[in-house]
Coordinates of C-alpha atoms in Angstrom, one line a residue:
M1 CA 151.2 85.8 116.4
S2 CA 151.4 83.6 119.5
V3 CA 148.6 81.2 120.6
L4 CA 147.8 83.5 123.5
D5 CA 147.7 86.6 121.2
N6 CA 145.5 84.8 118.7
L7 CA 143.1 83.8 121.7
T8 CA 143.0 87.3 123.0
S9 CA 142.2 88.7 119.5
K10 CA 139.3 86.2 119.1
L11 CA 137.9 87.0 122.6
N12 CA 138.0 90.7 121.8
K13 CA 136.3 90.3 118.6
L14 CA 133.6 88.0 120.3
T15 CA 133.1 90.7 123.0
T16 CA 132.6 93.4 120.3
D17 CA 130.1 91.2 118.5
V18 CA 128.1 90.4 121.5
K19 CA 128.0 94.1 122.4
Q20 CA 126.8 95.1 119.0
T21 CA 124.1 92.3 119.0
T22 CA 123.0 93.3 122.5
H23 CA 122.6 96.9 121.4
S24 CA 120.8 95.9 118.2
L25 CA 118.4 93.6 120.3
I26 CA 117.7 96.3 122.8
D27 CA 116.9 98.8 120.1
D28 CA 114.7 96.3 118.3
A29 CA 112.8 95.5 121.5
S30 CA 112.4 99.2 122.3
R31 CA 110.9 99.7 118.8
V32 CA 108.5 96.7 119.2
V33 CA 107.2 98.0 122.5
D34 CA 106.8 101.6 121.2
R35 CA 104.8 100.2 118.2
A36 CA 102.6 98.0 120.4
F37 CA 101.7 101.0 122.5
D38 CA 101.2 103.3 119.5
K39 CA 104.3 105.4 120.1
H40 CA 106.3 104.5 117.0
I41 CA 105.3 104.3 113.3
C42 CA 107.5 103.3 110.3
I43 CA 106.8 104.9 107.0
G44 CA 108.4 103.6 103.8
V45 CA 108.9 105.9 100.9
T46 CA 109.1 104.1 97.7
G47 CA 108.8 104.8 94.0
F48 CA 110.7 104.1 90.8
S49 CA 114.0 106.0 90.1
G50 CA 113.4 109.7 89.3
S51 CA 110.0 109.9 91.2
G52 CA 111.4 112.3 93.7
K53 CA 111.8 110.2 97.0
S54 CA 114.9 112.1 98.4
T55 CA 113.2 115.5 97.8
F56 CA 109.9 114.2 99.3
I57 CA 111.6 113.0 102.5
T58 CA 113.7 116.1 102.9
S59 CA 110.4 118.2 102.6
L60 CA 108.4 115.8 104.9
I61 CA 111.1 116.2 107.6
H62 CA 111.3 120.0 107.2
Q63 CA 107.5 120.4 107.4
L64 CA 107.5 118.4 110.6
R65 CA 110.4 120.3 112.2
Y66 CA 109.0 123.7 111.4
S67 CA 105.3 122.7 111.4
N68 CA 104.2 125.9 113.2
E69 CA 105.4 128.0 110.3
A70 CA 104.6 125.5 107.5
G71 CA 101.0 126.3 106.8
L72 CA 99.8 122.8 107.2
A73 CA 96.0 123.7 107.4
S74 CA 94.5 120.2 107.4
F75 CA 97.2 118.6 109.7
L76 CA 95.5 119.4 112.9
A77 CA 98.5 118.9 115.3
A78 CA 100.5 121.6 113.4
R79 CA 97.4 123.8 112.8
D80 CA 96.7 123.8 116.5
Q81 CA 100.4 124.3 117.3
R82 CA 100.4 121.3 119.5
I83 CA 103.8 120.1 118.2
L84 CA 106.3 121.4 120.9
E85 CA 109.6 119.9 119.9
V86 CA 111.0 117.9 117.0
N87 CA 114.4 116.0 117.1
L88 CA 116.0 114.0 114.3
L89 CA 117.5 110.7 115.3
S90 CA 119.4 107.9 113.7
S91 CA 117.9 104.4 113.3
Q92 CA 119.8 101.2 114.3
G93 CA 121.1 99.3 111.3
F94 CA 120.6 102.1 108.7
D95 CA 122.6 105.0 107.4
L96 CA 121.0 108.3 108.7
F97 CA 119.1 110.0 105.9
D98 CA 121.0 113.1 105.1
Y99 CA 118.3 115.7 105.6
Q100 CA 121.0 118.5 106.3
A101 CA 122.6 117.8 102.9
G102 CA 119.3 118.2 101.2
I103 CA 118.5 121.5 102.9
T104 CA 122.2 122.7 102.0
A105 CA 121.6 121.8 98.4
L106 CA 118.3 123.7 98.3
S107 CA 119.9 126.7 100.1
S108 CA 122.9 126.9 97.6
K109 CA 123.3 129.5 95.0
P110 CA 121.8 128.5 92.6
P111 CA 119.7 126.1 94.4
Q112 CA 120.1 122.3 93.7
W113 CA 117.8 119.3 94.2
P114 CA 118.7 116.9 96.9
Q115 CA 121.0 114.1 95.6
P116 CA 119.3 110.7 94.7
T117 CA 119.6 108.0 97.3
Q118 CA 122.6 105.6 96.9
S119 CA 122.0 103.3 99.8
L120 CA 119.5 102.3 102.4
S121 CA 118.8 105.1 104.9
S122 CA 116.4 106.1 107.6
A123 CA 115.7 108.9 110.0
I124 CA 113.5 108.9 113.2
V125 CA 111.6 112.1 113.6
Q126 CA 111.0 112.3 117.4
I127 CA 108.0 114.6 118.2
V128 CA 107.0 115.9 121.6
Y129 CA 103.4 117.2 121.4
K130 CA 100.5 118.3 123.4
R131 CA 97.7 115.8 123.7
N132 CA 94.1 116.5 122.7
S133 CA 92.2 117.9 125.6
A134 CA 90.2 114.6 125.9
F135 CA 93.2 112.7 126.9
K136 CA 95.1 115.1 129.1
R137 CA 93.6 114.1 132.4
V138 CA 94.2 110.5 132.0
L139 CA 97.5 110.4 130.1
G140 CA 99.1 113.7 130.9
E141 CA 99.7 117.0 129.2
T142 CA 102.4 115.9 126.7
S143 CA 103.7 112.8 125.0
T144 CA 106.4 111.6 122.6
F145 CA 105.9 109.9 119.2
N146 CA 108.6 108.6 116.9
I147 CA 108.2 108.6 113.2
E148 CA 110.7 106.5 111.3
I149 CA 111.1 107.3 107.7
R150 CA 112.9 104.9 105.4
D151 CA 114.5 105.4 101.9
Y152 CA 116.4 103.4 99.4
P153 CA 117.4 103.6 95.7
G154 CA 114.5 103.3 93.3
E155 CA 116.5 100.9 91.1
W156 CA 116.4 98.3 94.0
L157 CA 112.7 98.1 94.0
L158 CA 112.7 96.6 90.5
D159 CA 114.5 93.6 91.8
L160 CA 111.8 92.5 94.3
P161 CA 109.9 90.5 91.7
L162 CA 112.9 88.4 91.2
I163 CA 112.5 86.6 94.4
G164 CA 109.6 84.7 93.0
Q165 CA 111.4 83.8 89.8
N166 CA 114.1 81.3 89.1
Y167 CA 116.7 82.0 86.4
L168 CA 114.9 80.0 83.7
N169 CA 111.6 81.9 84.1
W170 CA 113.4 85.1 84.4
C171 CA 115.1 84.5 81.0
F172 CA 111.7 83.5 79.4
D173 CA 110.3 86.9 80.8
Q174 CA 113.3 88.8 79.4
T175 CA 112.8 87.2 76.1
D176 CA 109.1 88.2 76.0
L177 CA 110.1 91.8 76.9
T178 CA 112.4 92.0 73.9
K179 CA 109.3 91.7 71.6
Q180 CA 108.8 95.3 72.5
A181 CA 110.1 97.4 69.5
V182 CA 112.0 99.8 71.8
R183 CA 113.8 97.1 73.6
K184 CA 114.8 95.2 70.5
Q185 CA 116.1 98.3 68.8
L186 CA 118.2 99.2 72.0
L187 CA 119.6 95.6 72.1
G188 CA 120.8 95.8 68.5
D189 CA 122.9 92.7 67.6
L190 CA 123.2 91.9 71.3
F191 CA 119.9 90.2 71.0
Q192 CA 121.3 87.8 68.4
H193 CA 124.4 87.0 70.6
L194 CA 122.2 86.3 73.7
H195 CA 119.7 84.3 71.6
A196 CA 122.3 82.2 69.9
I197 CA 124.3 81.0 73.0
N198 CA 124.2 77.3 73.5
P199 CA 123.3 76.9 77.2
F200 CA 125.5 73.7 77.5
D201 CA 128.6 75.5 76.3
V202 CA 131.4 76.5 78.6
M203 CA 132.3 80.2 78.4
D204 CA 135.5 81.7 79.9
E205 CA 135.3 84.9 82.1
S206 CA 136.5 87.2 79.5
Q207 CA 133.6 86.2 77.2
I208 CA 131.1 86.5 80.0
D209 CA 132.4 89.9 81.1
Q210 CA 132.2 91.2 77.5
L211 CA 128.5 90.2 77.2
Y212 CA 127.8 91.5 80.7
Q213 CA 129.3 95.0 80.0
R214 CA 127.1 95.2 76.8
F215 CA 124.1 94.1 78.8
K216 CA 124.6 96.7 81.5
F217 CA 124.9 99.2 78.6
F218 CA 121.6 98.1 77.3
L219 CA 120.1 98.5 80.7
K220 CA 121.3 102.1 81.1
Q221 CA 120.1 102.9 77.6
S222 CA 116.7 101.5 78.5
K223 CA 116.5 103.9 81.6
E224 CA 117.5 106.8 79.4
Q225 CA 114.8 105.8 77.0
G226 CA 112.2 106.1 79.7
L227 CA 111.6 102.4 80.4
T228 CA 110.8 101.3 83.9
L229 CA 111.0 97.5 84.1
I230 CA 114.7 97.2 84.0
Q231 CA 116.2 94.2 85.8
P232 CA 118.6 93.6 87.6
G233 CA 118.0 97.1 88.9
R234 CA 121.3 97.3 90.9
M235 CA 123.3 97.0 87.6
L236 CA 122.3 100.6 87.0
L237 CA 124.2 101.7 89.9
E238 CA 127.8 101.9 90.9
D239 CA 127.7 100.3 94.3
K240 CA 131.2 100.2 95.9
H241 CA 130.0 98.0 98.8
H242 CA 128.0 95.3 96.9
Q243 CA 129.2 94.7 93.4
A244 CA 126.8 92.4 91.4
V245 CA 128.4 89.4 90.0
P246 CA 128.3 89.3 86.2
F247 CA 125.2 87.6 84.7
F248 CA 122.8 88.2 81.9
P249 CA 119.7 86.4 80.4
L250 CA 120.1 83.8 77.8
L251 CA 117.3 84.6 75.3
G252 CA 117.0 81.3 73.4
L253 CA 116.2 78.8 76.2
H254 CA 112.7 78.2 74.9
N255 CA 114.4 76.0 72.2
Y256 CA 115.8 73.6 74.9
D257 CA 114.3 70.9 77.1
K258 CA 113.8 72.1 80.7
D259 CA 114.9 68.7 82.2
A260 CA 118.1 68.8 80.1
L261 CA 118.9 72.4 81.3
A262 CA 118.3 71.2 85.0
N263 CA 120.9 68.4 84.5
A264 CA 123.4 70.6 82.6
N265 CA 127.2 70.4 83.5
D266 CA 127.8 72.7 86.5
K267 CA 130.5 74.6 84.3
S268 CA 128.0 75.2 81.4
I269 CA 127.0 78.8 80.8
Y270 CA 123.4 78.0 81.9
K271 CA 124.4 76.7 85.3
V272 CA 126.9 79.5 85.8
M273 CA 124.4 82.2 85.0
S274 CA 121.7 80.3 87.0
Q275 CA 123.9 80.2 90.1
R276 CA 125.1 83.8 89.8
Y277 CA 121.4 84.9 89.4
Q278 CA 120.5 83.1 92.6
D279 CA 123.5 84.5 94.4
Y280 CA 122.3 88.0 93.4
I281 CA 118.9 87.3 95.0
D282 CA 120.2 85.7 98.1
V283 CA 123.0 88.2 98.9
L284 CA 121.4 91.5 97.7
V285 CA 117.7 91.3 97.1
K286 CA 116.3 89.1 99.9
P287 CA 118.2 90.9 102.7
F288 CA 117.0 94.3 101.3
N289 CA 113.4 93.0 101.3
K290 CA 113.5 91.7 104.9
H291 CA 115.8 94.5 106.4
F292 CA 113.8 97.5 104.8
F293 CA 110.2 96.2 104.5
D294 CA 109.6 94.0 107.6
D295 CA 108.8 96.9 110.0
I296 CA 106.9 99.1 107.6
D297 CA 103.6 100.2 108.9
R298 CA 102.4 102.7 106.2
Q299 CA 103.7 103.2 102.8
V300 CA 104.1 106.2 100.4
V301 CA 104.4 105.3 96.7
L302 CA 105.5 108.3 94.5
I303 CA 104.4 107.9 90.8
D304 CA 105.7 110.4 88.3
A305 CA 102.8 109.9 85.9
L306 CA 103.8 113.0 83.9
K307 CA 107.1 111.5 83.0
V308 CA 105.8 108.2 81.7
I309 CA 102.9 109.6 79.9
S310 CA 105.1 112.0 78.1
G311 CA 107.1 109.1 76.7
G312 CA 104.1 107.5 74.9
K313 CA 102.1 104.3 75.2
D314 CA 105.0 101.9 75.2
N315 CA 106.8 103.6 78.1
F316 CA 103.5 103.9 80.0
D317 CA 102.7 100.2 79.5
D318 CA 106.2 99.2 80.8
M319 CA 105.7 101.3 83.9
M320 CA 102.2 99.7 84.5
L321 CA 103.7 96.2 84.2
A322 CA 106.6 97.2 86.6
Q323 CA 104.1 98.6 89.0
S324 CA 101.9 95.6 89.0
R325 CA 104.8 93.2 89.7
V326 CA 106.2 95.3 92.5
M327 CA 102.8 95.6 94.2
D328 CA 102.4 91.8 94.2
C329 CA 105.5 91.6 96.5
Y330 CA 104.1 93.4 99.5
K331 CA 102.4 92.2 102.6
Y332 CA 99.2 94.1 103.5
G333 CA 96.5 94.2 106.3
S334 CA 95.7 96.2 109.4
L335 CA 96.9 94.7 112.7
N336 CA 95.7 95.1 116.3
A337 CA 98.1 96.0 119.1
L338 CA 98.8 92.4 120.2
Q339 CA 99.5 91.3 116.6
K340 CA 102.0 94.2 116.2
L341 CA 104.2 92.6 118.8
F342 CA 104.9 89.5 116.5
T343 CA 104.5 90.6 112.9
T344 CA 104.2 93.6 110.7
K345 CA 102.0 94.3 107.7
I346 CA 101.5 97.5 105.9
E347 CA 98.1 99.0 107.1
R348 CA 97.9 102.2 104.9
I349 CA 99.3 103.1 101.6
L350 CA 99.2 106.5 100.0
F351 CA 99.9 106.7 96.2
I352 CA 101.1 110.2 95.3
A353 CA 101.0 111.7 91.8
S354 CA 104.2 113.6 92.2
K355 CA 105.3 116.9 90.5
P356 CA 101.8 118.4 90.0
D357 CA 103.4 121.8 89.9
R358 CA 104.4 121.0 86.3
V359 CA 100.7 121.4 85.2
L360 CA 98.0 124.0 86.0
A361 CA 96.0 123.8 89.2
S362 CA 92.9 122.9 87.2
Q363 CA 94.7 119.8 86.0
H364 CA 95.7 118.5 89.5
E365 CA 92.6 116.5 90.0
N366 CA 93.1 114.9 86.5
L367 CA 96.6 113.9 87.4
R368 CA 95.3 112.4 90.6
S369 CA 92.5 110.5 88.8
L370 CA 95.0 109.3 86.3
V371 CA 97.1 107.8 89.2
N372 CA 94.0 106.4 90.7
D373 CA 93.2 104.5 87.5
I374 CA 96.8 103.2 87.4
I375 CA 96.2 101.8 90.9
I376 CA 93.0 100.2 90.0
R377 CA 94.7 98.4 87.1
T378 CA 97.9 97.4 88.9
C379 CA 96.7 96.4 92.5
S380 CA 94.6 93.4 93.0
Q381 CA 91.2 93.6 94.3
K382 CA 92.2 91.6 97.4
L383 CA 94.9 94.1 98.2
R384 CA 92.5 97.1 97.7
N385 CA 89.9 95.4 100.0
S386 CA 92.4 94.6 102.8
I387 CA 94.1 97.9 103.3
R388 CA 93.3 101.6 103.4
I389 CA 94.4 103.1 100.2
D390 CA 94.3 106.7 99.0
T391 CA 95.6 108.7 96.1
E392 CA 96.6 112.3 96.2
S393 CA 98.3 114.8 93.8
A394 CA 101.0 116.4 96.0
C395 CA 104.2 118.3 95.4
S396 CA 106.9 118.2 98.1
I397 CA 108.8 121.4 96.8
R398 CA 106.9 123.6 94.3
C399 CA 109.2 125.1 91.7
T400 CA 106.7 126.9 89.4
Q401 CA 104.2 129.7 89.6
E402 CA 100.9 129.9 87.7
V403 CA 100.2 133.1 85.8
N404 CA 97.3 133.5 83.4
D405 CA 97.2 129.8 82.5
L406 CA 100.9 129.7 82.0
L407 CA 103.6 128.4 84.3
R408 CA 106.6 130.7 85.3
V409 CA 109.7 128.4 85.5
T410 CA 113.4 128.5 85.9
N411 CA 115.2 125.8 84.0
A412 CA 118.3 123.8 85.1
E413 CA 120.6 126.4 83.6
G414 CA 119.0 129.2 85.5
K415 CA 117.0 130.7 82.6
R416 CA 113.6 132.1 83.6
G417 CA 110.6 131.9 81.3
V418 CA 107.0 130.7 80.9
V419 CA 105.7 127.5 79.5
D420 CA 102.3 126.4 78.2
P421 CA 101.8 123.2 80.2
I422 CA 100.2 120.0 78.7
L423 CA 96.6 119.0 79.4
I424 CA 96.5 115.7 81.4
P425 CA 93.8 113.0 80.9
D426 CA 91.9 111.9 83.9
H427 CA 92.2 108.2 83.0
I428 CA 94.6 105.8 81.2
P429 CA 94.3 106.9 77.5
T430 CA 92.6 104.6 75.0
E431 CA 94.4 103.7 71.7
A432 CA 92.7 106.6 70.0
E433 CA 93.6 109.0 72.8
W434 CA 97.2 107.9 72.8
A435 CA 97.3 108.7 69.2
A436 CA 96.1 112.3 69.8
L437 CA 98.4 113.0 72.8
P438 CA 101.4 115.1 71.9
Y439 CA 105.0 113.7 72.6
W440 CA 106.9 116.0 74.9
I441 CA 110.0 115.9 77.1
P442 CA 109.5 117.3 80.6
E443 CA 112.0 120.0 81.2
V444 CA 114.3 119.7 84.2
L445 CA 113.6 122.7 86.5
Q446 CA 115.5 124.4 89.2
P447 CA 114.3 124.5 92.7
P448 CA 112.9 127.7 94.1
E449 CA 115.3 130.2 95.8
I450 CA 114.4 130.3 99.4
D451 CA 116.1 132.6 101.9
G452 CA 116.6 131.3 105.5
L453 CA 115.7 127.7 104.7
V454 CA 118.4 126.5 107.2
N455 CA 116.6 128.4 109.9
G456 CA 113.2 127.1 109.1
A457 CA 111.8 129.1 106.3
R458 CA 108.7 127.6 104.7
L459 CA 109.2 125.2 101.7
P460 CA 106.5 125.9 99.1
S461 CA 104.5 122.8 98.5
I462 CA 101.2 121.5 97.4
R463 CA 99.0 119.3 99.6
M464 CA 101.7 118.2 101.9
D465 CA 99.3 118.9 104.8
K466 CA 96.9 116.3 103.4
V467 CA 99.8 113.8 103.0
L468 CA 100.7 114.3 106.6
T469 CA 97.0 113.9 107.7
F470 CA 96.7 110.6 105.9
L471 CA 99.9 109.3 107.3
L472 CA 99.9 110.6 110.9
G473 CA 96.6 112.4 111.5
D474 CA 95.3 109.6 113.7
K475 CA 98.4 109.5 115.9
F476 CA 98.2 113.0 117.5

């Protein structure tokens, strides 16, 4: 390539970069102005893996798109048929949330659940609506409001607490977690291998990779066993774009002097693991934290309390610990219009006890109260005093029918039948109550068969109108 060709190539690349940056800045500026004038809101949907985020977002978008037919009794803008037009738009810097793929899956024969999220995604639901009569004369008959909804893999959520931990403290933490009987059993002889490693030794890549593969297998087994606090979370996923560098905890570091570890040779296994741990945080965790959460105004947290309580006390306690650590990572507090121009904090958060259709209607309040007890135990008093928090028992897509105190269901294989659902405590069980609770495995159920869903047929749900009212009721 000639000097001129090389220069031309660099100029073309520079021009492309400038255009992309300009478009991004314009989009960001437009969003900031809309937020300041209360024409844009960003809702983050979060929850641990398996809590139903993709299904929830698919339902949320569908309820808004076809609000006049959705039976949203307490969401006044829909009840009064003031929503005139709904458009689905992409958001700069994110993959478009694949709402259509979710609806296609639910419409298939037999119906399938929407696929779990594999990457950061977002959708802007643009709503043209009639204003309340009190504002028509001053502001006009109609207005437009943008609702940005963001989604991400639940496994990524587990990595947020790593930002506040260095490698040494993470290793101490992982060592403490192995005191749990279930973790020690799953580790097997890998515990001895990771405990016996001399941190000052030099290990070649083949040795590192062998231990790394075994550690990843342990993480996947932990997830299958129903544990929640599984770190690093991304090691549970096959990410083609961002492969995590191999690292694992050294479980015997409490036997060594901290200063000696800090001054270890750069080629020692301790320094290699420490650097890779920090690279993981800097390259994967911090950008996700900033890119996803910086603009969030309101947050939905889905909690599958039925799943964790069915696994017994150890699994439940593990979820509580994970929930507590994640909640400590967020910024909260309401903002006035001027502050919104320069910073963002989460001003409302709704904790949802998901999948209440798996228990009788008479148990829904117990399920909500159980989640409320979880929040009281895992969220600091300061957080609960500085933000509007609510809990609700809500189901984005109902897949059971209640008949004579039984639930009519269709399992994943398409077999229909009835089940006698479990009774749920309305609080975190005591030791004695845990001993009395039966162990059960929640069955995977098939979504309901719905004709005409692609054309706007109603999705059966539970209390999605109340969810929308909490998140958006003050905006219309």
